[in-house]
Amino acid sequence: MINLSWYSFIWIYLLLFIPLTIFYIFKITLVRESIEAVLRMTVQLLLVGLYLKFIFKLNNIWLTLLWIVIMLFVANFSVLGKTELRRSLFFWRTLWGLSVSTLLVTCWFIGVVIGPEPLYDARYAIPVMGIVLGNCMRGNVLSLERFYSELRSKEEEYMTQVYLGASLREAVVPFLRNAVRAAANPSLVSIATTGIVSLPGMMTGQILGGSPPMQAILYQIAIMICIYAAIVLSTICNILLSLHIAFDDHLRLRADIFREMAKSLT
């Protein structure tokens, strides 16, 4: 692989003038946000790179687990921040759902499919967990937002099912289906077009790193199936685990689970 020098790396930032110029000409208020986002990404990745270099060198199981726990907490915090749901009510339940699903899939991939020595090898555990978790974040934002916003907008339809004798889980099934479909569809589109329309980042990185193309393809197929399984499992887990706190004793959707409603009630 051709190593990037710091001098050549700086040139990539010149590409930012394209979107920034477009934003400026058409008065789209994304100039400041774009600059802040890129700077934040750069600083975060450079710091993470230094830390990962340290973790990979030591390859200690406890350091690896600590980093994975940090990843899960940050991911869960970010997911709830992108929805209208109150973090204080949902945080621990969605953390549990996100953790179980991503850890289960990641452990299966590492322990059963590739089997590195040792099994907790940080070079595999952290990148794979990061790929799976990153995709699950997007899926959970879509599913939680769709599920609860649709329930709120169609509350009469939901309550009709309750009045007709449906249990909570029976009444929310149509909304659950739509939420899971919303989370799964982007991943399905990506799976269906991979190879012909696009070359995924993991596969491209492996090829640039010198891996044989067929080996990179096998890894990519495996990781995309892992991502898809984790997205579906995590969305189901998070929605089902959150039902207990989202509804009152009469099976009505609580208004105070939404941030803006909670503020208006106080």
Tab-separated table of C-alpha atoms in Angstrom:
chain	number	residue	atom	x	y	z
A	1	MET	CA	0.000	0.000	0.000
A	2	ILE	CA	1.231	3.506	-0.846
A	3	ASN	CA	1.714	5.446	2.380
A	4	LEU	CA	0.254	8.940	2.557
A	5	SER	CA	2.676	11.624	3.660
A	6	TRP	CA	1.430	14.518	5.771
A	7	TYR	CA	2.187	16.845	2.859
A	8	SER	CA	0.095	14.862	0.359
A	9	PHE	CA	-2.619	14.313	2.955
A	10	ILE	CA	-3.219	18.066	3.272
A	11	TRP	CA	-4.269	18.247	-0.383
A	12	ILE	CA	-7.394	16.198	0.310
A	13	TYR	CA	-8.812	19.096	2.320
A	14	LEU	CA	-8.876	21.239	-0.837
A	15	LEU	CA	-11.819	19.135	-2.019
A	16	LEU	CA	-13.870	20.743	0.743
A	17	PHE	CA	-13.903	23.950	-1.273
A	18	ILE	CA	-16.379	22.281	-3.656
A	19	PRO	CA	-19.238	21.779	-1.153
A	20	LEU	CA	-18.342	24.918	0.810
A	21	THR	CA	-18.464	27.057	-2.345
A	22	ILE	CA	-21.814	25.556	-3.332
A	23	PHE	CA	-23.187	26.232	0.152
A	24	TYR	CA	-21.945	29.822	0.003
A	25	ILE	CA	-23.323	30.563	-3.485
A	26	PHE	CA	-26.762	29.141	-2.763
A	27	LYS	CA	-26.798	30.480	0.810
A	28	ILE	CA	-27.176	27.017	2.321
A	29	THR	CA	-26.378	27.304	6.016
A	30	LEU	CA	-24.012	24.354	6.197
A	31	VAL	CA	-20.633	26.067	5.870
A	32	ARG	CA	-19.893	26.320	9.570
A	33	GLU	CA	-21.359	22.886	10.334
A	34	SER	CA	-19.255	21.287	7.588
A	35	ILE	CA	-16.014	22.860	8.783
A	36	GLU	CA	-16.730	21.931	12.399
A	37	ALA	CA	-17.666	18.356	11.447
A	38	VAL	CA	-14.502	17.820	9.382
A	39	LEU	CA	-12.272	19.315	12.071
A	40	ARG	CA	-13.960	17.213	14.727
A	41	MET	CA	-13.597	14.070	12.610
A	42	THR	CA	-9.921	14.791	11.962
A	43	VAL	CA	-9.049	15.375	15.615
A	44	GLN	CA	-11.078	12.370	16.796
A	45	LEU	CA	-9.570	9.988	14.251
A	46	LEU	CA	-6.014	11.154	14.899
A	47	LEU	CA	-6.477	10.670	18.647
A	48	VAL	CA	-8.147	7.292	18.113
A	49	GLY	CA	-5.313	6.299	15.777
A	50	LEU	CA	-2.753	7.003	18.486
A	51	TYR	CA	-4.793	5.110	21.066
A	52	LEU	CA	-5.394	2.127	18.766
A	53	LYS	CA	-1.690	1.936	18.004
A	54	PHE	CA	-1.159	1.599	21.764
A	55	ILE	CA	-3.963	-0.996	22.133
A	56	PHE	CA	-2.801	-3.079	19.170
A	57	LYS	CA	0.739	-3.128	20.505
A	58	LEU	CA	-0.282	-4.333	23.970
A	59	ASN	CA	-3.148	-6.533	22.675
A	60	ASN	CA	-4.585	-6.800	26.180
A	61	ILE	CA	-8.075	-8.251	26.605
A	62	TRP	CA	-9.095	-5.722	29.274
A	63	LEU	CA	-8.012	-2.719	27.211
A	64	THR	CA	-9.871	-4.131	24.218
A	65	LEU	CA	-13.031	-4.672	26.281
A	66	LEU	CA	-12.744	-1.189	27.781
A	67	TRP	CA	-12.579	0.363	24.328
A	68	ILE	CA	-15.595	-1.667	23.153
A	69	VAL	CA	-17.599	-0.535	26.202
A	70	ILE	CA	-16.716	3.087	25.426
A	71	MET	CA	-17.804	2.548	21.815
A	72	LEU	CA	-21.166	1.149	22.951
A	73	PHE	CA	-21.859	4.013	25.363
A	74	VAL	CA	-20.958	6.683	22.814
A	75	ALA	CA	-22.981	4.954	20.077
A	76	ASN	CA	-26.062	4.627	22.274
A	77	PHE	CA	-25.783	8.253	23.398
A	78	SER	CA	-25.565	9.329	19.760
A	79	VAL	CA	-28.523	7.181	18.658
A	80	LEU	CA	-30.873	8.684	21.234
A	81	GLY	CA	-29.550	12.155	20.463
A	82	LYS	CA	-30.733	11.777	16.863
A	83	THR	CA	-34.282	10.917	17.918
A	84	GLU	CA	-36.925	12.871	19.807
A	85	LEU	CA	-36.856	10.414	22.696
A	86	ARG	CA	-35.601	11.327	26.155
A	87	ARG	CA	-32.203	9.845	26.900
A	88	SER	CA	-32.870	9.603	30.633
A	89	LEU	CA	-35.766	7.189	30.039
A	90	PHE	CA	-34.409	5.075	27.215
A	91	PHE	CA	-30.634	5.031	27.700
A	92	TRP	CA	-30.092	1.800	29.634
A	93	ARG	CA	-32.672	-0.196	27.706
A	94	THR	CA	-31.368	0.792	24.290
A	95	LEU	CA	-27.799	0.268	25.516
A	96	TRP	CA	-28.726	-3.276	26.473
A	97	GLY	CA	-30.366	-3.981	23.113
A	98	LEU	CA	-27.516	-2.454	21.131
A	99	SER	CA	-24.865	-4.256	23.185
A	100	VAL	CA	-26.412	-7.724	23.031
A	101	SER	CA	-27.013	-7.627	19.280
A	102	THR	CA	-23.663	-6.174	18.208
A	103	LEU	CA	-21.597	-8.275	20.621
A	104	LEU	CA	-23.413	-11.469	19.618
A	105	VAL	CA	-22.804	-10.904	15.906
A	106	THR	CA	-19.222	-9.688	16.386
A	107	CYS	CA	-18.307	-12.637	18.622
A	108	TRP	CA	-19.806	-15.047	16.093
A	109	PHE	CA	-17.818	-13.488	13.248
A	110	ILE	CA	-14.547	-13.444	15.173
A	111	GLY	CA	-14.904	-16.684	17.133
A	112	VAL	CA	-16.594	-18.933	14.560
A	113	VAL	CA	-15.844	-17.471	11.127
A	114	ILE	CA	-12.256	-16.169	11.245
A	115	GLY	CA	-10.884	-17.554	14.554
A	116	PRO	CA	-7.806	-15.384	15.200
A	117	GLU	CA	-5.210	-16.261	17.835
A	118	PRO	CA	-5.896	-15.018	20.433
A	119	LEU	CA	-9.664	-14.638	19.981
A	120	TYR	CA	-9.602	-11.201	21.619
A	121	ASP	CA	-7.009	-9.913	19.130
A	122	ALA	CA	-7.620	-6.156	19.088
A	123	ARG	CA	-6.742	-5.902	15.379
A	124	TYR	CA	-9.911	-7.856	14.618
A	125	ALA	CA	-12.222	-7.187	17.577
A	126	ILE	CA	-12.173	-3.380	17.488
A	127	PRO	CA	-12.461	-2.777	13.707
A	128	VAL	CA	-15.197	-5.409	13.262
A	129	MET	CA	-17.125	-4.098	16.260
A	130	GLY	CA	-16.764	-0.581	14.887
A	131	ILE	CA	-18.141	-1.514	11.462
A	132	VAL	CA	-21.096	-3.447	12.890
A	133	LEU	CA	-21.879	-0.850	15.556
A	134	GLY	CA	-21.633	2.078	13.147
A	135	ASN	CA	-24.206	0.547	10.828
A	136	CYS	CA	-26.460	-0.436	13.738
A	137	MET	CA	-26.480	3.172	14.898
A	138	ARG	CA	-28.047	4.343	11.643
A	139	GLY	CA	-30.530	1.488	11.673
A	140	ASN	CA	-31.623	2.172	15.244
A	141	VAL	CA	-32.068	5.887	14.661
A	142	LEU	CA	-34.365	5.098	11.732
A	143	SER	CA	-36.324	2.394	13.550
A	144	LEU	CA	-36.846	4.196	16.865
A	145	GLU	CA	-37.792	7.437	15.147
A	146	ARG	CA	-40.187	5.682	12.768
A	147	PHE	CA	-41.775	3.504	15.454
A	148	TYR	CA	-42.549	6.222	17.985
A	149	SER	CA	-43.351	9.036	15.549
A	150	GLU	CA	-45.782	6.771	13.697
A	151	LEU	CA	-47.360	5.637	16.949
A	152	ARG	CA	-47.852	9.255	17.959
A	153	SER	CA	-49.354	10.283	14.615
A	154	LYS	CA	-51.614	7.210	14.431
A	155	GLU	CA	-52.444	6.888	18.104
A	156	GLU	CA	-56.177	6.539	17.448
A	157	GLU	CA	-55.530	3.577	15.165
A	158	TYR	CA	-53.341	2.001	17.834
A	159	MET	CA	-55.861	2.625	20.637
A	160	THR	CA	-58.643	1.096	18.548
A	161	GLN	CA	-56.727	-2.174	18.573
A	162	VAL	CA	-56.293	-1.903	22.352
A	163	TYR	CA	-60.022	-1.260	22.882
A	164	LEU	CA	-60.773	-4.333	20.757
A	165	GLY	CA	-58.795	-6.442	23.218
A	166	ALA	CA	-55.319	-6.538	21.701
A	167	SER	CA	-52.342	-6.767	24.030
A	168	LEU	CA	-49.601	-4.155	23.867
A	169	ARG	CA	-47.365	-6.279	21.653
A	170	GLU	CA	-50.253	-7.235	19.374
A	171	ALA	CA	-51.307	-3.609	18.955
A	172	VAL	CA	-47.818	-2.337	18.094
A	173	VAL	CA	-46.956	-5.090	15.598
A	174	PRO	CA	-47.918	-3.025	12.487
A	175	PHE	CA	-45.743	-0.144	13.704
A	176	LEU	CA	-42.942	-2.559	14.576
A	177	ARG	CA	-43.005	-3.995	11.057
A	178	ASN	CA	-42.715	-0.537	9.505
A	179	ALA	CA	-39.877	0.432	11.842
A	180	VAL	CA	-37.842	-2.696	11.134
A	181	ARG	CA	-38.450	-2.282	7.410
A	182	ALA	CA	-37.214	1.323	7.594
A	183	ALA	CA	-34.028	0.174	9.331
A	184	ALA	CA	-33.405	-2.835	7.079
A	185	ASN	CA	-34.127	-1.273	3.669
A	186	PRO	CA	-30.946	0.864	3.363
A	187	SER	CA	-28.821	-2.160	4.224
A	188	LEU	CA	-30.736	-4.303	1.717
A	189	VAL	CA	-30.134	-1.746	-1.023
A	190	SER	CA	-26.438	-1.684	-0.156
A	191	ILE	CA	-26.217	-5.494	-0.194
A	192	ALA	CA	-28.038	-5.757	-3.518
A	193	THR	CA	-25.794	-3.232	-5.301
A	194	THR	CA	-22.424	-4.092	-3.754
A	195	GLY	CA	-19.848	-5.159	-6.305
A	196	ILE	CA	-21.469	-3.749	-9.439
A	197	VAL	CA	-22.463	-0.269	-8.309
A	198	SER	CA	-20.093	0.211	-5.377
A	199	LEU	CA	-16.982	-1.231	-3.769
A	200	PRO	CA	-17.342	-1.091	0.039
A	201	GLY	CA	-14.730	0.621	2.170
A	202	MET	CA	-13.549	-2.516	3.960
A	203	MET	CA	-12.968	-4.383	0.702
A	204	THR	CA	-11.248	-1.404	-0.912
A	205	GLY	CA	-9.015	-0.963	2.140
A	206	GLN	CA	-7.962	-4.606	2.107
A	207	ILE	CA	-7.147	-4.505	-1.609
A	208	LEU	CA	-5.137	-1.301	-1.166
A	209	GLY	CA	-3.385	-2.996	1.744
A	210	GLY	CA	-2.221	-5.821	-0.515
A	211	SER	CA	-4.777	-8.564	0.213
A	212	PRO	CA	-5.816	-10.817	-2.705
A	213	PRO	CA	-9.100	-9.543	-4.219
A	214	MET	CA	-10.957	-12.817	-3.584
A	215	GLN	CA	-9.945	-12.810	0.096
A	216	ALA	CA	-11.140	-9.206	0.405
A	217	ILE	CA	-14.436	-10.173	-1.250
A	218	LEU	CA	-15.016	-13.067	1.167
A	219	TYR	CA	-14.393	-10.757	4.133
A	220	GLN	CA	-16.765	-8.170	2.679
A	221	ILE	CA	-19.567	-10.683	2.123
A	222	ALA	CA	-19.160	-11.954	5.684
A	223	ILE	CA	-19.134	-8.504	7.262
A	224	MET	CA	-22.179	-7.315	5.292
A	225	ILE	CA	-24.186	-10.319	6.453
A	226	CYS	CA	-23.042	-9.559	10.017
A	227	ILE	CA	-24.143	-5.949	9.649
A	228	TYR	CA	-27.553	-6.928	8.300
A	229	ALA	CA	-28.160	-9.470	11.069
A	230	ALA	CA	-27.070	-7.001	13.759
A	231	ILE	CA	-29.274	-4.200	12.407
A	232	VAL	CA	-32.415	-6.342	12.397
A	233	LEU	CA	-31.668	-7.889	15.802
A	234	SER	CA	-30.805	-4.570	17.469
A	235	THR	CA	-33.889	-2.778	16.130
A	236	ILE	CA	-36.188	-5.527	17.388
A	237	CYS	CA	-34.432	-5.661	20.773
A	238	ASN	CA	-34.483	-1.907	21.304
A	239	ILE	CA	-38.133	-1.487	20.394
A	240	LEU	CA	-39.313	-4.428	22.506
A	241	LEU	CA	-37.153	-3.438	25.484
A	242	SER	CA	-38.448	0.135	25.363
A	243	LEU	CA	-42.157	-0.770	25.341
A	244	HIS	CA	-42.364	-1.090	29.129
A	245	ILE	CA	-41.390	2.542	29.732
A	246	ALA	CA	-43.102	4.053	26.674
A	247	PHE	CA	-46.666	3.140	27.688
A	248	ASP	CA	-48.674	3.664	30.866
A	249	ASP	CA	-50.743	1.114	32.787
A	250	HIS	CA	-53.664	1.666	30.401
A	251	LEU	CA	-51.437	0.912	27.377
A	252	ARG	CA	-51.496	4.546	26.251
A	253	LEU	CA	-48.391	6.089	24.739
A	254	ARG	CA	-46.769	8.383	27.306
A	255	ALA	CA	-46.399	11.964	26.110
A	256	ASP	CA	-43.404	12.617	28.354
A	257	ILE	CA	-41.133	10.174	26.501
A	258	PHE	CA	-40.634	12.849	23.829
A	259	ARG	CA	-38.214	15.648	24.617
A	260	GLU	CA	-40.341	18.579	23.482
A	261	MET	CA	-43.446	17.223	25.238
A	262	ALA	CA	-41.538	16.680	28.478
A	263	LYS	CA	-40.383	20.312	28.396
A	264	SER	CA	-43.924	21.600	27.848
A	265	LEU	CA	-45.231	19.514	30.741
A	266	THR	CA	-42.699	20.911	33.231
